[in-house]
XYZ file of C-alpha atoms in Angstrom:
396
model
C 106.950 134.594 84.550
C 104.099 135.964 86.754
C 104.825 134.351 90.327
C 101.374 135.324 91.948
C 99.469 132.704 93.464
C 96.814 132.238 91.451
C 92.985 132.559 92.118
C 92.191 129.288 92.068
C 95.008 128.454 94.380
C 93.607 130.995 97.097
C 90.134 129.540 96.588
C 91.472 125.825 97.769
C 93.468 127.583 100.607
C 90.559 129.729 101.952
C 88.240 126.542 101.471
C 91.193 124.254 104.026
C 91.390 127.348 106.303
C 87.291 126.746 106.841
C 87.807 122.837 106.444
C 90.442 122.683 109.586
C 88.815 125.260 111.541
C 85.133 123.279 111.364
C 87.471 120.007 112.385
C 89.434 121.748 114.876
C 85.977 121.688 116.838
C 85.620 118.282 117.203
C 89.125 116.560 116.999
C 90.506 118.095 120.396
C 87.976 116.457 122.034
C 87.011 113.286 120.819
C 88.900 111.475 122.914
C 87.574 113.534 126.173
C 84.267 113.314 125.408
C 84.444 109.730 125.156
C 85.628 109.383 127.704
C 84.038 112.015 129.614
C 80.551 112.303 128.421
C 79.557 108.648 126.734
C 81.471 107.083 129.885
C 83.646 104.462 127.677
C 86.686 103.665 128.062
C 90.390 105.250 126.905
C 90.572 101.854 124.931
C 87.011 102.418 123.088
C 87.761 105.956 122.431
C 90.919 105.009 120.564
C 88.988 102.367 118.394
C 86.973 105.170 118.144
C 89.674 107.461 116.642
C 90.796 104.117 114.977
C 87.900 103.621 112.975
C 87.960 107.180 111.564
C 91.521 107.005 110.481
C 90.749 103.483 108.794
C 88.214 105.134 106.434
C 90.296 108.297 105.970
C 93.318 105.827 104.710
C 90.291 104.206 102.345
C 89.176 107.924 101.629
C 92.437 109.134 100.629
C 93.174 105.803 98.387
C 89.784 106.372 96.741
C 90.013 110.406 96.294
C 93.657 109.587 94.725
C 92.539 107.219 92.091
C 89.332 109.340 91.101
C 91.448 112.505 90.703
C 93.888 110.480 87.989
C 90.696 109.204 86.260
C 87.749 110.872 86.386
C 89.239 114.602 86.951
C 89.500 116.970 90.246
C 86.290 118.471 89.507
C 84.048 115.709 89.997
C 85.438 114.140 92.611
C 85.920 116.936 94.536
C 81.853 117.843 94.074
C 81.064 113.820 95.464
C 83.929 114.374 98.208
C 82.516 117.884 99.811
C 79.080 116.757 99.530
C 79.793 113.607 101.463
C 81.271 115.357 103.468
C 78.704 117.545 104.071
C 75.981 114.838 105.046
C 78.467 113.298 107.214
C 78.658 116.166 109.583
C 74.982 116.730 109.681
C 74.713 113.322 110.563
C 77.377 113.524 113.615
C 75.075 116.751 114.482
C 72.427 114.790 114.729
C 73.319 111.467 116.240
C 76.549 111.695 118.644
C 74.818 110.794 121.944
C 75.510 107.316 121.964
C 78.437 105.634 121.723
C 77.682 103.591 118.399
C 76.481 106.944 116.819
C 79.821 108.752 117.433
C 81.503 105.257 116.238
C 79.493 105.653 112.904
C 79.281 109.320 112.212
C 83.110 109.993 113.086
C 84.288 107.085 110.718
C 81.761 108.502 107.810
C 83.930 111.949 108.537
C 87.013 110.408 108.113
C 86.169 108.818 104.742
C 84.935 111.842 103.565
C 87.757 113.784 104.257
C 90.080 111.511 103.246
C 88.167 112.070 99.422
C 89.185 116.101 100.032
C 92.813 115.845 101.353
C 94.377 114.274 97.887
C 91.870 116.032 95.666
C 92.996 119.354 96.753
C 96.821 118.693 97.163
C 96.568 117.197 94.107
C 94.728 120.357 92.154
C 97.030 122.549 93.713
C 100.536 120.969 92.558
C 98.902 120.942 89.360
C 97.388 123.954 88.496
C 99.799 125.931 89.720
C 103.389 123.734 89.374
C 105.986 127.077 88.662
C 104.726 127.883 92.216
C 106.747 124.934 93.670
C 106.680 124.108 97.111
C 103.881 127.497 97.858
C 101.281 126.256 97.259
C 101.482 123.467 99.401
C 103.018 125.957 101.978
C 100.084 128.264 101.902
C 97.535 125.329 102.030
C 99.455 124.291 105.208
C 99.291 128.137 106.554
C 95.744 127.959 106.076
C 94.906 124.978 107.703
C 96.761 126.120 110.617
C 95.042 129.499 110.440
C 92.121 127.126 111.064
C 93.475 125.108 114.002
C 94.059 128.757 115.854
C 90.525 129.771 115.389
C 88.736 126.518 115.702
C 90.687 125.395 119.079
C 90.388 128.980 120.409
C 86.436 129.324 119.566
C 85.927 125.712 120.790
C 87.431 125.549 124.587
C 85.565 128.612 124.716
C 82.261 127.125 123.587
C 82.979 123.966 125.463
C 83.131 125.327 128.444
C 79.401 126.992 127.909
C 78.178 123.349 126.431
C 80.114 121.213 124.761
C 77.099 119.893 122.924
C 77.237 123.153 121.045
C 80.692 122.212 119.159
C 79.090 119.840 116.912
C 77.097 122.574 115.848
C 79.662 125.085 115.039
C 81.627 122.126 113.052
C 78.297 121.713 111.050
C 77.928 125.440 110.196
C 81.768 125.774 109.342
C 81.401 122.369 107.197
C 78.179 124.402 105.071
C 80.744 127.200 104.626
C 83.515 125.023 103.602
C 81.054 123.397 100.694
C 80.076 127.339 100.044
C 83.481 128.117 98.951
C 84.508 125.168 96.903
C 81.256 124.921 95.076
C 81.638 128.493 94.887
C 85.340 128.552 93.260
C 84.739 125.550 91.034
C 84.765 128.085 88.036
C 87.713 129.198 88.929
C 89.260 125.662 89.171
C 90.598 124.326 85.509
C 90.287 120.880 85.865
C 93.922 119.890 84.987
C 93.429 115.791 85.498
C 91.442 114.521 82.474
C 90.467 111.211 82.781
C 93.427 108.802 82.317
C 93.180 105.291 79.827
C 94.764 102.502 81.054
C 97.432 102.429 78.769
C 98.607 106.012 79.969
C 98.120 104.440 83.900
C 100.483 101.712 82.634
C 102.932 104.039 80.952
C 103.146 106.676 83.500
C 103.906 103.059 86.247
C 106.856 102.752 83.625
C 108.792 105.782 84.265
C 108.290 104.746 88.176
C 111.739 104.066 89.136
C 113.028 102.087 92.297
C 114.906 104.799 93.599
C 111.860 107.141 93.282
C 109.389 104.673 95.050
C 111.896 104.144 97.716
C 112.327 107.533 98.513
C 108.553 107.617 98.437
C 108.096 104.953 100.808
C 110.902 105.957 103.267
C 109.073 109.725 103.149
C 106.030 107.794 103.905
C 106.607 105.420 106.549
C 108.693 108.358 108.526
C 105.540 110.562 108.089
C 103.409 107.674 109.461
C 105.696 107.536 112.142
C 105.502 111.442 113.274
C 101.662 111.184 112.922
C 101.545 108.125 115.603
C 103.901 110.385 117.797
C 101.919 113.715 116.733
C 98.819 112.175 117.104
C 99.209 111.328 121.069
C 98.491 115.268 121.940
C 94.653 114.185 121.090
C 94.556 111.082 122.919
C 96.962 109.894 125.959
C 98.761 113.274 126.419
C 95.355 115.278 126.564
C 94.251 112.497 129.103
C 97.390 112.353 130.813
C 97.385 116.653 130.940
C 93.926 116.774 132.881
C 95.084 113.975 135.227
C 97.637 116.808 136.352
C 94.837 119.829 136.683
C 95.114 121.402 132.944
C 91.864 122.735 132.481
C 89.915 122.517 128.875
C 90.506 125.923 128.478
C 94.076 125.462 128.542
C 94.503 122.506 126.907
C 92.668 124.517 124.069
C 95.164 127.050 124.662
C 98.002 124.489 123.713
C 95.939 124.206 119.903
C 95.618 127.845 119.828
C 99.235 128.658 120.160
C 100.425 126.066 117.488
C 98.266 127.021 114.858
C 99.338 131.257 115.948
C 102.943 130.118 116.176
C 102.789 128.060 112.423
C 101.046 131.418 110.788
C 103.440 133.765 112.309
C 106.526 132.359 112.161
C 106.502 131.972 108.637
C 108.524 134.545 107.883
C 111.399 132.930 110.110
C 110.617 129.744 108.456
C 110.686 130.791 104.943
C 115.183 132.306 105.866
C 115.470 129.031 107.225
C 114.474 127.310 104.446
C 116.465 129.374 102.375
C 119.245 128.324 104.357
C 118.522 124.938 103.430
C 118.766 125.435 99.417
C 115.722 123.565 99.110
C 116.741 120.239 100.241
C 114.080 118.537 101.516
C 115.659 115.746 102.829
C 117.460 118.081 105.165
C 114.477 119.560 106.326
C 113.238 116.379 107.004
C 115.851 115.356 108.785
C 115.873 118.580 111.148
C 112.080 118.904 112.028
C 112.385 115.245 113.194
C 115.225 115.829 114.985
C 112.819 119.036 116.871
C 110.315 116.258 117.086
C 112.607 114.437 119.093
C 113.673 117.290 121.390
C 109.826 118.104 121.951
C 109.351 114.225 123.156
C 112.316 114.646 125.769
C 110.352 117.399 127.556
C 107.114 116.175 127.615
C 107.357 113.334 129.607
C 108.568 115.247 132.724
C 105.571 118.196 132.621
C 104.185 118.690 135.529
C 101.401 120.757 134.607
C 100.408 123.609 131.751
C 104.287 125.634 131.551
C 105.709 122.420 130.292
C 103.119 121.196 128.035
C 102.790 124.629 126.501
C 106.834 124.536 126.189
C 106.787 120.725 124.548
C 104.292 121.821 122.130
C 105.846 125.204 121.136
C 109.058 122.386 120.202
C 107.118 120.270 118.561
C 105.427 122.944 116.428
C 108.522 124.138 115.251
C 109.618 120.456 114.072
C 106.260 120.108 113.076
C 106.596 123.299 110.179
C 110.098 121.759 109.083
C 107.863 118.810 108.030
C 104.642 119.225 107.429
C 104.778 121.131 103.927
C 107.957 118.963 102.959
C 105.881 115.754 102.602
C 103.407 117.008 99.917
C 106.043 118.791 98.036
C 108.168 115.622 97.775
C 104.533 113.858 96.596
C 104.211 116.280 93.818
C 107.994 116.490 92.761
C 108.073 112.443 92.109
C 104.632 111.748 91.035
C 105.062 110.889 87.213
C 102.191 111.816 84.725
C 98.692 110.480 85.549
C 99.886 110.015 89.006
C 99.552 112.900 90.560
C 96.417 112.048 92.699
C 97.962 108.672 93.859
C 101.260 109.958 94.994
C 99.160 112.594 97.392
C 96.632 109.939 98.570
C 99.777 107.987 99.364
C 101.716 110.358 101.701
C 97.542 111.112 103.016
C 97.140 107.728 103.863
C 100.771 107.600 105.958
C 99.070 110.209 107.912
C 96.061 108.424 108.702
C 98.060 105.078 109.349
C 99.473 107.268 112.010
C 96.349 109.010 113.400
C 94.790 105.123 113.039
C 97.354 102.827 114.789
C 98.054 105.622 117.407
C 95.453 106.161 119.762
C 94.281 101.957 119.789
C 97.618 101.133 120.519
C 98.608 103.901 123.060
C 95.268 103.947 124.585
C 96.010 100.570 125.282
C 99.596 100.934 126.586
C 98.374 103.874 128.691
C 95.426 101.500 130.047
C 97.677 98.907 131.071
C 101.296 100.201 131.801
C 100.784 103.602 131.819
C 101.845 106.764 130.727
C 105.357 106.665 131.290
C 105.750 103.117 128.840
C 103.607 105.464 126.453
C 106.062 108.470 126.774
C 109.073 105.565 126.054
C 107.189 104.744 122.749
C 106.326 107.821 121.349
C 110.491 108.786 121.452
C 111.475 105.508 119.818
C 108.843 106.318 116.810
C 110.301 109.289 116.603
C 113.835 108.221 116.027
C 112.695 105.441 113.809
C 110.909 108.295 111.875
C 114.232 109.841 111.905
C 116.339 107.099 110.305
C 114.224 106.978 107.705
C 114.741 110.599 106.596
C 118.303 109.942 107.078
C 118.756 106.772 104.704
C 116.778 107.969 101.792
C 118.110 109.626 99.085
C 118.547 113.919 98.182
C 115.490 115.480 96.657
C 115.209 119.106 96.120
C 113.078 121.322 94.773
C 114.326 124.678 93.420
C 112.119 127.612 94.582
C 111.034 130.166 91.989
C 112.021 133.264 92.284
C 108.747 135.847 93.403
């Protein structure tokens, strides 16, 4: 059996490498420049943020059910051209409030059509690969959150008007690739009847959706928690002197530590046996750790420390979820299951900055920090009640 990642595996990695880098440039500082810049306030900037993970979730649903019916080719053609337009119109029109409201939510629909579409292609068209593909999709992306948080507190600091520009050009690249590797890319989802939609809903066990939904909600969870490092945290770091640069700095390091470590990762995993519910259960537990030190930085030593925790808890998880996704999805589901554990994440990225903007406006960080811990153990519990799943690797 030839274990080599295929080429059209590497095409959808190198494409999320350029996808994450072009968002890295933005998503750090939404919420400052908000704030900063347009003069609103911490409760407006996380409606902001709000409104972009609401169409993501409706992105992700949408990208899912496509996929299943009308094949990964197609859809992923209408999602990256979206996509596309949507950053050239955030390029154009960010300077007022409504225009960053608009243009930021028409970027989160649009990538929530990519996120299933290519998690979906890539358990599919490569399944003897197991859980690598999914693993070197999440390398990549991180690859991209090293270079686009390092380039951008660098640019910011020159004019942070130029960011939007670098996420357009990295977005044209991005389209470059995919468009570019679509003849590489063997469209494995042919259109499904409804009869096969209904059969496929038969094998669907309770056990299986269970697991799915406990999987889910704990994700959702971690993403709230996660999601704070954008939002009240970032706030909360400059109200103690962390500079832009460094706060960048904080980006930079997780997405170095998540490509580097991987070899440590991958003997830990081993150590594991592929049970997924055990990694689960010990990245959240790192989560948790990382959420006990963060509260009690006092400026860029202990940030950089919490994050470097939560990094490490972070790659425990992470590449789980869509491997779990892709191991229970039954035939003709496979986009739906992936939109699914998508749309967790953007319940998280959506409910958490409204609602802790909003705790942080009126009690405060510290009733923030008490939050984000009790998420985190909730997110834990759920790993811990839901049943085994593993998923033997193949050997290389």
């Amino acid at each position: 059996m030839n274990n080599k990642m295929p080429i059209s595996v590497w095409i959808l990695v190198i494409a999320m490498a350029l996808n994450t880098t072009a968002a890295s440039f933005l998503w750090p500082f939404n919420t400052l420049y908000i704030n900063g810049y347009l003069g609103e306030s911490m409760t407006l900037a996380g409606i902001a943020l709000l409104v972009n993970s609401a169409l993501a979730i409706a992105g992700n649903y949408i990208g899912g059910t496509l996929f299943d019916r009308i094949g990964g080719k197609r859809t992923l053609i209408l999602s990256v051209g979206l996509l596309l337009a949507s950053s050239l119109g955030f390029l154009l029109f960010h300077a007022t409030f409504l225009g960053y409201l608009g243009w930021l939510g028409l970027i989160g629909f649009s990538g929530g059509l990519v996120f299933p579409t290519v998690y979906a292609f890539a358990g599919l068209i490569w399944p003897e690969g197991g859980r690598r593909s999914f693993n070197a999709i999440y390398v990549a992306q991180n690859v991209g959150v090293a270079l686009g948080t390092a380039m951008s507190g660098q640019i910011a600091r020159i004019d942070i008007e130029l960011i939007f520009y670098a996420n357009f050009f990295l977005s044209v690249l991005f389209v470059v690739v995919l468009l570019f590797g679509l003849r590489y890319l063997k469209d494995p989802a042919r259109p499904v009847v409804q009869s096969q939609l209904e059969a496929a809903a038969t094998t669907l066990s309770g056990a299986t959706m269970k697991s799915m939904w406990f999987v889910a909600i704990g994700y959702a969870a971690l993403w709230f928690v996660y999601v704070q490092w954008q939002g009240t945290i970032a706030v909360h770091s400059k109200d103690l002197g962390v500079t832009i640069s460094q706060y960048s700095l904080l980006w930079t390091v997780n997405g170095a530590l998540i490509v580097f470590a991987q070899p440590l990762l991958n003997r830990a995993l081993r150590y594991f046996e592929d049970d997924l519910k055990k990694q689960l259960i010990v990245g959240a537990v790192i989560f948790l750790a990382a959420f006990a030190v963060v509260p009690f930085a006092g400026g860029f030593t202990m940030f950089m420390v919490a994050m470097v925790v939560m990094t490490i808890g972070e790659m425990f998880i992470w590449p789980a979820v869509p491997t779990i996704a892709a191991k229970l999805a039954p035939p003709g589901k496979a986009g739906q299951f992936q939109g699914l554990v998508n749309i967790a994440a953007s319940v998280g990225r959506m409910i958490g900055p409204t609602l802790s903007g909003l705790v942080y406006d009126v009690f405060g960080i510290g009733a923030v920090f008490t939050m984000l811990f009790l998420l985190t153990a909730i997110a834990l519990a759920f790993f811990i009640f839901m049943k085994d799943i593993r998923v033997p690797e193949k050997s290389s």
